[in-house]
Amino acid sequence: QVRLVESGGGSVQAGGFLRLSCEASGHTFNDYRMAWFRKAPGKERKFVAAVDWRSGRTSYDDSIEDRFTISRDKIKNTISLQMNFLKPEDTATYYCAASQSEVELWDGARYDYWGQGTQVTVST
Protein backbone atom coordinates (compact mmCIF):
# COMPACT_ATOMS: atom_id res chain seq x y z
CA GLN A 1 0.00 0.00 0.00
CA VAL A 2 1.45 3.31 -1.08
CA ARG A 3 1.84 5.83 1.67
CA LEU A 4 3.00 9.44 1.40
CA VAL A 5 3.64 11.31 4.63
CA GLU A 6 4.51 15.00 4.62
CA SER A 7 6.38 16.87 7.33
CA GLY A 8 8.24 20.13 7.84
CA GLY A 9 5.41 22.63 7.69
CA GLY A 10 5.12 25.48 10.15
CA SER A 11 4.80 29.21 10.63
CA VAL A 12 7.45 31.65 9.42
CA GLN A 13 7.75 35.32 8.68
CA ALA A 14 7.92 36.65 5.15
CA GLY A 15 11.40 36.23 3.73
CA GLY A 16 12.00 33.09 5.75
CA PHE A 17 12.45 29.52 4.62
CA LEU A 18 11.10 26.04 5.24
CA ARG A 19 11.99 22.59 4.01
CA LEU A 20 9.16 20.15 3.46
CA SER A 21 9.71 16.42 3.28
CA CYS A 22 7.58 13.59 1.97
CA GLU A 23 8.36 10.06 3.00
CA ALA A 24 7.20 7.58 0.36
CA SER A 25 6.65 3.90 1.10
CA GLY A 26 4.82 0.83 -0.07
CA HIS A 27 5.97 0.85 -3.67
CA THR A 28 8.91 1.12 -6.02
CA PHE A 29 8.74 4.61 -7.45
CA ASN A 30 11.19 4.34 -10.35
CA ASP A 31 8.39 4.85 -12.87
CA TYR A 32 6.73 7.68 -10.99
CA ARG A 33 6.78 11.41 -11.04
CA MET A 34 6.56 12.95 -7.57
CA ALA A 35 5.13 16.38 -6.99
CA TRP A 36 4.11 19.03 -4.52
CA PHE A 37 0.76 20.77 -4.76
CA ARG A 38 -0.68 23.39 -2.48
CA LYS A 39 -4.15 24.54 -1.56
CA ALA A 40 -4.88 27.88 0.06
CA PRO A 41 -8.19 28.53 1.84
CA GLY A 42 -10.92 29.35 -0.66
CA LYS A 43 -8.71 28.55 -3.62
CA GLU A 44 -8.22 25.57 -5.88
CA ARG A 45 -5.39 23.12 -5.42
CA LYS A 46 -2.41 24.23 -7.48
CA PHE A 47 0.71 22.55 -8.84
CA VAL A 48 4.01 23.68 -7.32
CA ALA A 49 6.77 21.41 -8.59
CA ALA A 50 7.48 17.88 -9.80
CA VAL A 51 10.49 15.59 -10.04
CA ASP A 52 11.02 12.42 -12.04
CA TRP A 53 12.03 9.75 -9.57
CA ARG A 54 14.36 7.95 -11.95
CA SER A 55 16.09 10.84 -13.70
CA GLY A 56 15.71 13.65 -11.17
CA ARG A 57 14.41 15.96 -13.87
CA THR A 58 12.34 18.77 -12.36
CA SER A 59 9.56 21.12 -13.39
CA TYR A 60 8.03 24.10 -11.63
CA ASP A 61 5.03 26.35 -11.76
CA ASP A 62 6.02 29.76 -13.10
CA SER A 63 4.69 31.48 -9.97
CA ILE A 64 7.47 29.93 -7.89
CA GLU A 65 9.99 32.31 -9.46
CA ASP A 66 13.00 30.11 -8.64
CA ARG A 67 12.37 30.38 -4.88
CA PHE A 68 11.62 26.69 -4.41
CA THR A 69 13.67 23.59 -5.18
CA ILE A 70 12.28 20.07 -5.40
CA SER A 71 14.53 17.05 -5.01
CA ARG A 72 14.35 13.35 -4.31
CA ASP A 73 16.53 11.03 -2.25
CA LYS A 74 16.38 7.53 -3.71
CA ILE A 75 18.07 5.98 -0.70
CA LYS A 76 15.83 7.55 1.94
CA ASN A 77 12.77 7.37 -0.35
CA THR A 78 11.92 10.98 0.33
CA ILE A 79 10.90 14.01 -1.69
CA SER A 80 11.87 17.44 -0.44
CA LEU A 81 10.75 20.96 -1.20
CA GLN A 82 13.15 23.69 -0.15
CA MET A 83 11.21 26.93 0.04
CA ASN A 84 13.16 30.20 0.30
CA PHE A 85 12.10 33.84 0.44
CA LEU A 86 8.63 32.84 1.49
CA LYS A 87 5.74 35.23 0.90
CA PRO A 88 2.37 35.48 2.63
CA GLU A 89 0.75 34.23 -0.58
CA ASP A 90 2.67 30.96 -0.13
CA THR A 91 0.42 30.20 2.85
CA ALA A 92 -1.36 26.93 2.09
CA THR A 93 -1.58 23.26 2.87
CA TYR A 94 1.12 21.49 0.88
CA TYR A 95 0.53 18.01 -0.47
CA CYS A 96 2.90 15.39 -1.79
CA ALA A 97 1.62 13.30 -4.70
CA ALA A 98 2.77 10.47 -6.97
CA SER A 99 1.90 9.93 -10.63
CA GLN A 100 2.71 7.38 -13.32
CA SER A 101 1.91 9.96 -15.97
CA GLU A 102 4.70 11.62 -17.90
CA VAL A 103 2.59 14.48 -19.21
CA GLU A 104 0.47 17.28 -17.79
CA LEU A 105 2.10 16.99 -14.39
CA TRP A 106 0.44 20.25 -13.42
CA ASP A 107 -2.90 18.44 -13.44
CA GLY A 108 -3.78 16.91 -10.08
CA ALA A 109 -6.06 14.42 -11.83
CA ARG A 110 -2.92 12.74 -13.19
CA TYR A 111 -1.84 11.70 -9.70
CA ASP A 112 -2.58 8.31 -8.19
CA TYR A 113 -1.55 8.84 -4.60
CA TRP A 114 -1.68 11.76 -2.18
CA GLY A 115 -0.43 12.55 1.28
CA GLN A 116 -2.48 14.16 4.03
CA GLY A 117 -0.76 17.53 3.73
CA THR A 118 1.32 19.82 5.89
CA GLN A 119 0.39 23.41 6.73
CA VAL A 120 2.64 26.33 5.82
CA THR A 121 1.78 29.76 7.18
CA VAL A 122 3.76 32.86 6.20
CA SER A 123 3.10 36.06 8.11
CA THR A 124 4.02 39.64 7.24
PDB file of C-alpha atoms in Angstrom:
ATOM      1  CA  GLN A   1       0.000   0.000   0.000  1.00  0.00           C
ATOM      2  CA  VAL A   2       1.451   3.315  -1.084  1.00  0.00           C
ATOM      3  CA  ARG A   3       1.841   5.830   1.674  1.00  0.00           C
ATOM      4  CA  LEU A   4       3.002   9.440   1.400  1.00  0.00           C
ATOM      5  CA  VAL A   5       3.636  11.313   4.634  1.00  0.00           C
ATOM      6  CA  GLU A   6       4.515  14.998   4.621  1.00  0.00           C
ATOM      7  CA  SER A   7       6.384  16.869   7.334  1.00  0.00           C
ATOM      8  CA  GLY A   8       8.240  20.128   7.842  1.00  0.00           C
ATOM      9  CA  GLY A   9       5.406  22.625   7.691  1.00  0.00           C
ATOM     10  CA  GLY A  10       5.116  25.475  10.151  1.00  0.00           C
ATOM     11  CA  SER A  11       4.797  29.214  10.634  1.00  0.00           C
ATOM     12  CA  VAL A  12       7.445  31.649   9.423  1.00  0.00           C
ATOM     13  CA  GLN A  13       7.749  35.322   8.680  1.00  0.00           C
ATOM     14  CA  ALA A  14       7.917  36.651   5.153  1.00  0.00           C
ATOM     15  CA  GLY A  15      11.397  36.234   3.729  1.00  0.00           C
ATOM     16  CA  GLY A  16      12.000  33.094   5.752  1.00  0.00           C
ATOM     17  CA  PHE A  17      12.451  29.517   4.624  1.00  0.00           C
ATOM     18  CA  LEU A  18      11.100  26.039   5.244  1.00  0.00           C
ATOM     19  CA  ARG A  19      11.986  22.586   4.011  1.00  0.00           C
ATOM     20  CA  LEU A  20       9.158  20.154   3.457  1.00  0.00           C
ATOM     21  CA  SER A  21       9.706  16.419   3.285  1.00  0.00           C
ATOM     22  CA  CYS A  22       7.577  13.594   1.969  1.00  0.00           C
ATOM     23  CA  GLU A  23       8.363  10.058   3.001  1.00  0.00           C
ATOM     24  CA  ALA A  24       7.198   7.585   0.357  1.00  0.00           C
ATOM     25  CA  SER A  25       6.647   3.902   1.103  1.00  0.00           C
ATOM     26  CA  GLY A  26       4.825   0.828  -0.067  1.00  0.00           C
ATOM     27  CA  HIS A  27       5.970   0.851  -3.675  1.00  0.00           C
ATOM     28  CA  THR A  28       8.908   1.115  -6.018  1.00  0.00           C
ATOM     29  CA  PHE A  29       8.744   4.612  -7.449  1.00  0.00           C
ATOM     30  CA  ASN A  30      11.189   4.339 -10.351  1.00  0.00           C
ATOM     31  CA  ASP A  31       8.388   4.855 -12.869  1.00  0.00           C
ATOM     32  CA  TYR A  32       6.727   7.679 -10.989  1.00  0.00           C
ATOM     33  CA  ARG A  33       6.779  11.408 -11.043  1.00  0.00           C
ATOM     34  CA  MET A  34       6.556  12.950  -7.571  1.00  0.00           C
ATOM     35  CA  ALA A  35       5.131  16.383  -6.985  1.00  0.00           C
ATOM     36  CA  TRP A  36       4.107  19.034  -4.520  1.00  0.00           C
ATOM     37  CA  PHE A  37       0.763  20.766  -4.758  1.00  0.00           C
ATOM     38  CA  ARG A  38      -0.683  23.393  -2.484  1.00  0.00           C
ATOM     39  CA  LYS A  39      -4.153  24.540  -1.563  1.00  0.00           C
ATOM     40  CA  ALA A  40      -4.876  27.880   0.056  1.00  0.00           C
ATOM     41  CA  PRO A  41      -8.187  28.532   1.836  1.00  0.00           C
ATOM     42  CA  GLY A  42     -10.917  29.345  -0.656  1.00  0.00           C
ATOM     43  CA  LYS A  43      -8.706  28.555  -3.625  1.00  0.00           C
ATOM     44  CA  GLU A  44      -8.224  25.570  -5.877  1.00  0.00           C
ATOM     45  CA  ARG A  45      -5.394  23.120  -5.420  1.00  0.00           C
ATOM     46  CA  LYS A  46      -2.406  24.229  -7.480  1.00  0.00           C
ATOM     47  CA  PHE A  47       0.713  22.554  -8.840  1.00  0.00           C
ATOM     48  CA  VAL A  48       4.007  23.683  -7.322  1.00  0.00           C
ATOM     49  CA  ALA A  49       6.775  21.411  -8.590  1.00  0.00           C
ATOM     50  CA  ALA A  50       7.485  17.880  -9.801  1.00  0.00           C
ATOM     51  CA  VAL A  51      10.494  15.587 -10.038  1.00  0.00           C
ATOM     52  CA  ASP A  52      11.021  12.417 -12.041  1.00  0.00           C
ATOM     53  CA  TRP A  53      12.028   9.746  -9.574  1.00  0.00           C
ATOM     54  CA  ARG A  54      14.359   7.947 -11.952  1.00  0.00           C
ATOM     55  CA  SER A  55      16.092  10.836 -13.699  1.00  0.00           C
ATOM     56  CA  GLY A  56      15.711  13.649 -11.168  1.00  0.00           C
ATOM     57  CA  ARG A  57      14.406  15.963 -13.875  1.00  0.00           C
ATOM     58  CA  THR A  58      12.342  18.767 -12.357  1.00  0.00           C
ATOM     59  CA  SER A  59       9.557  21.119 -13.392  1.00  0.00           C
ATOM     60  CA  TYR A  60       8.029  24.100 -11.626  1.00  0.00           C
ATOM     61  CA  ASP A  61       5.027  26.346 -11.764  1.00  0.00           C
ATOM     62  CA  ASP A  62       6.018  29.763 -13.095  1.00  0.00           C
ATOM     63  CA  SER A  63       4.691  31.480  -9.972  1.00  0.00           C
ATOM     64  CA  ILE A  64       7.466  29.933  -7.887  1.00  0.00           C
ATOM     65  CA  GLU A  65       9.985  32.305  -9.461  1.00  0.00           C
ATOM     66  CA  ASP A  66      13.001  30.110  -8.638  1.00  0.00           C
ATOM     67  CA  ARG A  67      12.375  30.384  -4.884  1.00  0.00           C
ATOM     68  CA  PHE A  68      11.619  26.687  -4.412  1.00  0.00           C
ATOM     69  CA  THR A  69      13.669  23.589  -5.178  1.00  0.00           C
ATOM     70  CA  ILE A  70      12.278  20.073  -5.402  1.00  0.00           C
ATOM     71  CA  SER A  71      14.532  17.047  -5.011  1.00  0.00           C
ATOM     72  CA  ARG A  72      14.351  13.352  -4.307  1.00  0.00           C
ATOM     73  CA  ASP A  73      16.531  11.032  -2.254  1.00  0.00           C
ATOM     74  CA  LYS A  74      16.376   7.528  -3.714  1.00  0.00           C
ATOM     75  CA  ILE A  75      18.072   5.985  -0.699  1.00  0.00           C
ATOM     76  CA  LYS A  76      15.834   7.547   1.935  1.00  0.00           C
ATOM     77  CA  ASN A  77      12.768   7.368  -0.355  1.00  0.00           C
ATOM     78  CA  THR A  78      11.921  10.979   0.330  1.00  0.00           C
ATOM     79  CA  ILE A  79      10.903  14.008  -1.688  1.00  0.00           C
ATOM     80  CA  SER A  80      11.865  17.440  -0.443  1.00  0.00           C
ATOM     81  CA  LEU A  81      10.752  20.963  -1.205  1.00  0.00           C
ATOM     82  CA  GLN A  82      13.155  23.688  -0.150  1.00  0.00           C
ATOM     83  CA  MET A  83      11.212  26.928   0.044  1.00  0.00           C
ATOM     84  CA  ASN A  84      13.159  30.197   0.301  1.00  0.00           C
ATOM     85  CA  PHE A  85      12.097  33.844   0.445  1.00  0.00           C
ATOM     86  CA  LEU A  86       8.627  32.836   1.491  1.00  0.00           C
ATOM     87  CA  LYS A  87       5.745  35.225   0.904  1.00  0.00           C
ATOM     88  CA  PRO A  88       2.365  35.478   2.626  1.00  0.00           C
ATOM     89  CA  GLU A  89       0.753  34.227  -0.583  1.00  0.00           C
ATOM     90  CA  ASP A  90       2.668  30.955  -0.130  1.00  0.00           C
ATOM     91  CA  THR A  91       0.417  30.203   2.849  1.00  0.00           C
ATOM     92  CA  ALA A  92      -1.361  26.930   2.094  1.00  0.00           C
ATOM     93  CA  THR A  93      -1.576  23.262   2.867  1.00  0.00           C
ATOM     94  CA  TYR A  94       1.122  21.488   0.881  1.00  0.00           C
ATOM     95  CA  TYR A  95       0.529  18.012  -0.473  1.00  0.00           C
ATOM     96  CA  CYS A  96       2.898  15.393  -1.792  1.00  0.00           C
ATOM     97  CA  ALA A  97       1.620  13.295  -4.701  1.00  0.00           C
ATOM     98  CA  ALA A  98       2.771  10.467  -6.969  1.00  0.00           C
ATOM     99  CA  SER A  99       1.899   9.932 -10.628  1.00  0.00           C
ATOM    100  CA  GLN A 100       2.706   7.382 -13.321  1.00  0.00           C
ATOM    101  CA  SER A 101       1.905   9.957 -15.972  1.00  0.00           C
ATOM    102  CA  GLU A 102       4.702  11.621 -17.897  1.00  0.00           C
ATOM    103  CA  VAL A 103       2.589  14.477 -19.208  1.00  0.00           C
ATOM    104  CA  GLU A 104       0.469  17.281 -17.788  1.00  0.00           C
ATOM    105  CA  LEU A 105       2.102  16.986 -14.390  1.00  0.00           C
ATOM    106  CA  TRP A 106       0.442  20.254 -13.415  1.00  0.00           C
ATOM    107  CA  ASP A 107      -2.903  18.441 -13.436  1.00  0.00           C
ATOM    108  CA  GLY A 108      -3.779  16.912 -10.084  1.00  0.00           C
ATOM    109  CA  ALA A 109      -6.063  14.419 -11.825  1.00  0.00           C
ATOM    110  CA  ARG A 110      -2.918  12.738 -13.192  1.00  0.00           C
ATOM    111  CA  TYR A 111      -1.836  11.699  -9.699  1.00  0.00           C
ATOM    112  CA  ASP A 112      -2.580   8.307  -8.194  1.00  0.00           C
ATOM    113  CA  TYR A 113      -1.554   8.844  -4.598  1.00  0.00           C
ATOM    114  CA  TRP A 114      -1.680  11.763  -2.183  1.00  0.00           C
ATOM    115  CA  GLY A 115      -0.429  12.551   1.275  1.00  0.00           C
ATOM    116  CA  GLN A 116      -2.480  14.161   4.029  1.00  0.00           C
ATOM    117  CA  GLY A 117      -0.764  17.528   3.728  1.00  0.00           C
ATOM    118  CA  THR A 118       1.316  19.823   5.891  1.00  0.00           C
ATOM    119  CA  GLN A 119       0.388  23.411   6.730  1.00  0.00           C
ATOM    120  CA  VAL A 120       2.642  26.326   5.820  1.00  0.00           C
ATOM    121  CA  THR A 121       1.784  29.761   7.175  1.00  0.00           C
ATOM    122  CA  VAL A 122       3.757  32.860   6.202  1.00  0.00           C
ATOM    123  CA  SER A 123       3.103  36.064   8.107  1.00  0.00           C
ATOM    124  CA  THR A 124       4.018  39.643   7.241  1.00  0.00           C
TER     125      THR A 124
END
